[in-house]
mmCIF file of C-alpha atoms in Angstrom:
data_model
loop_
_atom_site.group_PDB
_atom_site.id
_atom_site.type_symbol
_atom_site.label_atom_id
_atom_site.label_comp_id
_atom_site.label_asym_id
_atom_site.label_seq_id
_atom_site.Cartn_x
_atom_site.Cartn_y
_atom_site.Cartn_z
ATOM 1 C CA UNK A 1 54.117 -51.010 186.088
ATOM 2 C CA UNK A 2 50.784 -52.589 185.266
ATOM 3 C CA UNK A 3 48.753 -49.395 185.361
ATOM 4 C CA UNK A 4 45.824 -50.867 183.435
ATOM 5 C CA UNK A 5 45.452 -53.749 185.851
ATOM 6 C CA UNK A 6 45.746 -51.452 188.872
ATOM 7 C CA UNK A 7 42.954 -49.316 187.417
ATOM 8 C CA UNK A 8 40.858 -52.463 187.039
ATOM 9 C CA UNK A 9 41.629 -53.321 190.654
ATOM 10 C CA UNK A 10 40.572 -49.867 191.780
ATOM 11 C CA UNK A 11 37.315 -50.178 189.826
ATOM 12 C CA UNK A 12 36.615 -53.602 191.347
ATOM 13 C CA UNK A 13 35.179 -51.847 194.409
ATOM 14 C CA UNK A 14 32.556 -50.178 192.225
ATOM 15 C CA UNK A 15 32.092 -47.557 189.525
ATOM 16 C CA UNK A 16 34.302 -44.469 189.741
ATOM 17 C CA UNK A 17 35.477 -41.527 187.697
ATOM 18 C CA UNK A 18 39.067 -40.739 186.817
ATOM 19 C CA UNK A 19 39.664 -38.511 189.821
ATOM 20 C CA UNK A 20 38.602 -41.319 192.172
ATOM 21 C CA UNK A 21 40.881 -43.763 190.347
ATOM 22 C CA UNK A 22 43.864 -41.414 190.663
ATOM 23 C CA UNK A 23 43.140 -40.700 194.336
ATOM 24 C CA UNK A 24 42.710 -44.432 195.018
ATOM 25 C CA UNK A 25 45.987 -45.313 193.323
ATOM 26 C CA UNK A 26 47.873 -42.648 195.244
ATOM 27 C CA UNK A 27 46.333 -43.916 198.501
ATOM 28 C CA UNK A 28 47.310 -47.517 197.682
ATOM 29 C CA UNK A 29 50.916 -46.454 196.944
ATOM 30 C CA UNK A 30 51.582 -43.387 199.111
ATOM 31 C CA UNK A 31 55.363 -43.834 198.946
ATOM 32 C CA UNK A 32 55.480 -44.013 195.158
ATOM 33 C CA UNK A 33 55.234 -41.413 192.455
ATOM 34 C CA UNK A 34 51.618 -40.207 192.135
ATOM 35 C CA UNK A 35 49.701 -41.377 189.099
ATOM 36 C CA UNK A 36 49.288 -38.576 186.562
ATOM 37 C CA UNK A 37 45.754 -37.592 185.575
ATOM 38 C CA UNK A 38 46.692 -37.904 181.908
ATOM 39 C CA UNK A 39 47.798 -41.482 182.471
ATOM 40 C CA UNK A 40 44.537 -42.282 184.273
ATOM 41 C CA UNK A 41 42.360 -41.016 181.431
ATOM 42 C CA UNK A 42 44.525 -42.552 178.716
ATOM 43 C CA UNK A 43 44.390 -45.888 180.536
ATOM 44 C CA UNK A 44 40.620 -45.678 181.034
ATOM 45 C CA UNK A 45 40.214 -44.935 177.325
ATOM 46 C CA UNK A 46 42.265 -48.001 176.354
ATOM 47 C CA UNK A 47 40.407 -50.190 178.840
ATOM 48 C CA UNK A 48 37.081 -48.994 177.417
ATOM 49 C CA UNK A 49 38.302 -49.601 173.858
ATOM 50 C CA UNK A 50 39.330 -53.153 174.852
ATOM 51 C CA UNK A 51 35.967 -53.870 176.520
ATOM 52 C CA UNK A 52 37.399 -54.162 180.029
ATOM 53 C CA UNK A 53 35.510 -51.149 181.405
ATOM 54 C CA UNK A 54 32.392 -49.330 180.308
ATOM 55 C CA UNK A 55 30.967 -45.867 180.809
ATOM 56 C CA UNK A 56 28.006 -46.083 183.172
ATOM 57 C CA UNK A 57 27.317 -42.384 183.723
ATOM 58 C CA UNK A 58 28.285 -38.951 182.441
ATOM 59 C CA UNK A 59 27.585 -35.816 184.413
ATOM 60 C CA UNK A 60 28.419 -32.184 183.797
ATOM 61 C CA UNK A 61 27.011 -30.398 186.818
ATOM 62 C CA UNK A 62 28.479 -26.943 186.381
ATOM 63 C CA UNK A 63 32.050 -28.151 186.018
ATOM 64 C CA UNK A 64 34.007 -30.425 183.782
ATOM 65 C CA UNK A 65 32.322 -33.566 182.514
ATOM 66 C CA UNK A 66 32.660 -36.494 184.873
ATOM 67 C CA UNK A 67 32.622 -39.867 183.236
ATOM 68 C CA UNK A 68 31.976 -42.786 185.554
ATOM 69 C CA UNK A 69 33.517 -46.128 184.602
ATOM 70 C CA UNK A 70 32.726 -49.643 185.772
ATOM 71 C CA UNK A 71 34.330 -53.025 185.202
ATOM 72 C CA UNK A 72 32.808 -55.306 182.612
ATOM 73 C CA UNK A 73 32.769 -59.064 183.148
ATOM 74 C CA UNK A 74 35.688 -59.248 180.703
ATOM 75 C CA UNK A 75 37.500 -56.705 182.904
ATOM 76 C CA UNK A 76 36.843 -58.760 186.048
ATOM 77 C CA UNK A 77 38.193 -61.869 184.301
ATOM 78 C CA UNK A 78 41.263 -59.979 183.103
ATOM 79 C CA UNK A 79 41.924 -58.691 186.637
ATOM 80 C CA UNK A 80 41.504 -62.186 188.116
ATOM 81 C CA UNK A 81 43.927 -63.635 185.540
ATOM 82 C CA UNK A 82 46.470 -60.877 186.212
ATOM 83 C CA UNK A 83 46.286 -61.474 189.959
ATOM 84 C CA UNK A 84 47.028 -65.180 189.551
ATOM 85 C CA UNK A 85 50.028 -64.829 187.196
ATOM 86 C CA UNK A 86 53.429 -64.568 188.866
ATOM 87 C CA UNK A 87 55.583 -61.611 187.884
ATOM 88 C CA UNK A 88 58.696 -62.626 185.978
ATOM 89 C CA UNK A 89 61.908 -61.398 187.582
ATOM 90 C CA UNK A 90 62.898 -58.167 185.878
ATOM 91 C CA UNK A 91 65.500 -55.453 185.982
ATOM 92 C CA UNK A 92 63.191 -52.829 187.405
ATOM 93 C CA UNK A 93 64.591 -49.480 188.477
ATOM 94 C CA UNK A 94 68.145 -50.832 188.629
ATOM 95 C CA UNK A 95 68.108 -50.625 184.849
ATOM 96 C CA UNK A 96 68.624 -46.839 184.988
ATOM 97 C CA UNK A 97 71.361 -47.131 187.626
ATOM 98 C CA UNK A 98 73.157 -49.754 185.565
ATOM 99 C CA UNK A 99 72.864 -47.689 182.380
ATOM 100 C CA UNK A 100 74.342 -44.635 184.090
ATOM 101 C CA UNK A 101 77.175 -46.658 185.599
ATOM 102 C CA UNK A 102 78.093 -48.268 182.286
ATOM 103 C CA UNK A 103 77.923 -44.878 180.559
ATOM 104 C CA UNK A 104 80.125 -43.325 183.259
ATOM 105 C CA UNK A 105 82.709 -46.095 182.882
ATOM 106 C CA UNK A 106 82.634 -46.084 179.067
ATOM 107 C CA UNK A 107 82.852 -42.298 178.764
ATOM 108 C CA UNK A 108 85.540 -41.794 181.398
ATOM 109 C CA UNK A 109 83.101 -40.243 183.859
ATOM 110 C CA UNK A 110 83.383 -40.450 187.618
ATOM 111 C CA UNK A 111 81.861 -43.916 188.116
ATOM 112 C CA UNK A 112 82.961 -44.146 191.751
ATOM 113 C CA UNK A 113 81.475 -40.721 192.479
ATOM 114 C CA UNK A 114 78.233 -41.704 190.775
ATOM 115 C CA UNK A 115 78.043 -44.903 192.847
ATOM 116 C CA UNK A 116 78.686 -42.961 196.065
ATOM 117 C CA UNK A 117 75.951 -40.431 195.246
ATOM 118 C CA UNK A 118 73.537 -43.213 194.276
ATOM 119 C CA UNK A 119 74.319 -45.040 197.512
ATOM 120 C CA UNK A 120 73.610 -41.868 199.531
ATOM 121 C CA UNK A 121 70.336 -41.411 197.645
ATOM 122 C CA UNK A 122 69.269 -44.976 198.417
ATOM 123 C CA UNK A 123 70.147 -44.569 202.103
ATOM 124 C CA UNK A 124 68.134 -41.319 202.296
ATOM 125 C CA UNK A 125 65.118 -43.036 200.730
ATOM 126 C CA UNK A 126 65.352 -45.986 203.128
ATOM 127 C CA UNK A 127 65.529 -43.572 206.070
ATOM 128 C CA UNK A 128 62.478 -41.645 204.764
ATOM 129 C CA UNK A 129 60.487 -44.849 204.396
ATOM 130 C CA UNK A 130 61.413 -46.094 207.861
ATOM 131 C CA UNK A 131 60.581 -42.727 209.457
ATOM 132 C CA UNK A 132 57.177 -42.410 207.775
ATOM 133 C CA UNK A 133 54.524 -42.692 210.464
ATOM 134 C CA UNK A 134 52.299 -45.744 210.356
ATOM 135 C CA UNK A 135 48.766 -45.232 209.133
ATOM 136 C CA UNK A 136 45.622 -47.327 209.281
ATOM 137 C CA UNK A 137 46.146 -48.853 205.836
ATOM 138 C CA UNK A 138 47.261 -52.471 206.312
ATOM 139 C CA UNK A 139 49.044 -52.496 202.930
ATOM 140 C CA UNK A 140 51.317 -49.494 203.593
ATOM 141 C CA UNK A 141 53.834 -51.442 205.707
ATOM 142 C CA UNK A 142 53.956 -54.166 203.040
ATOM 143 C CA UNK A 143 54.684 -51.633 200.306
ATOM 144 C CA UNK A 144 57.358 -49.918 202.396
ATOM 145 C CA UNK A 145 59.029 -53.217 203.360
ATOM 146 C CA UNK A 146 59.105 -54.248 199.702
ATOM 147 C CA UNK A 147 60.678 -50.970 198.617
ATOM 148 C CA UNK A 148 63.225 -51.066 201.463
ATOM 149 C CA UNK A 149 64.185 -54.666 200.658
ATOM 150 C CA UNK A 150 64.822 -53.748 197.027
ATOM 151 C CA UNK A 151 66.773 -50.645 197.976
ATOM 152 C CA UNK A 152 68.824 -52.757 200.368
ATOM 153 C CA UNK A 153 69.607 -55.253 197.604
ATOM 154 C CA UNK A 154 70.588 -52.321 195.364
ATOM 155 C CA UNK A 155 72.888 -51.051 198.122
ATOM 156 C CA UNK A 156 74.678 -54.407 198.266
ATOM 157 C CA UNK A 157 75.133 -54.290 194.485
ATOM 158 C CA UNK A 158 76.322 -50.659 194.602
ATOM 159 C CA UNK A 159 78.943 -51.615 197.214
ATOM 160 C CA UNK A 160 80.039 -54.592 195.121
ATOM 161 C CA UNK A 161 80.280 -52.440 191.992
ATOM 162 C CA UNK A 162 82.319 -49.818 193.839
ATOM 163 C CA UNK A 163 84.688 -52.520 195.134
ATOM 164 C CA UNK A 164 85.091 -53.911 191.620
ATOM 165 C CA UNK A 165 85.778 -50.490 190.118
ATOM 166 C CA UNK A 166 88.295 -49.726 192.876
ATOM 167 C CA UNK A 167 90.054 -53.062 192.275
ATOM 168 C CA UNK A 168 90.196 -52.464 188.522
ATOM 169 C CA UNK A 169 91.528 -48.955 189.027
ATOM 170 C CA UNK A 170 94.222 -50.329 191.371
ATOM 171 C CA UNK A 171 95.167 -53.041 188.854
ATOM 172 C CA UNK A 172 95.691 -50.471 186.080
ATOM 173 C CA UNK A 173 98.168 -48.355 188.075
#
């Protein structure tokens, strides 16, 4: 995931501190894993080091220091470039599923059982996403549809893999 660029996108609305960036990210992607505070501050530090953001204010009003960051012109250019570049097709989350399947097959594990459990997990997640009430955020349905489409494609592959394993098992008997 392009965490640095998402942070730049979140800062494009105006200066913010790390807590605001984290809260903004989690609001943009409510159906995804929340962004960890440590990742936010590490990312902001790298972006500052690279000249893409700058510290515009530091406050310590009775609590922890709050550092406010803003985009630099270099950061705005970087964000604009990132938004125009297409994403190359990649393995994505299927990488972990494929690794586990290959390991199960190669080690004599229960590959068919793994595929069945993975399929059930995907179906549960699709059901959760479809049952999530609509909110006022116009991007939420887009994010959910994207996730569901990918899970659906994974389901087709899981079924195909299970068929192939079943055929191979039948051929070896």
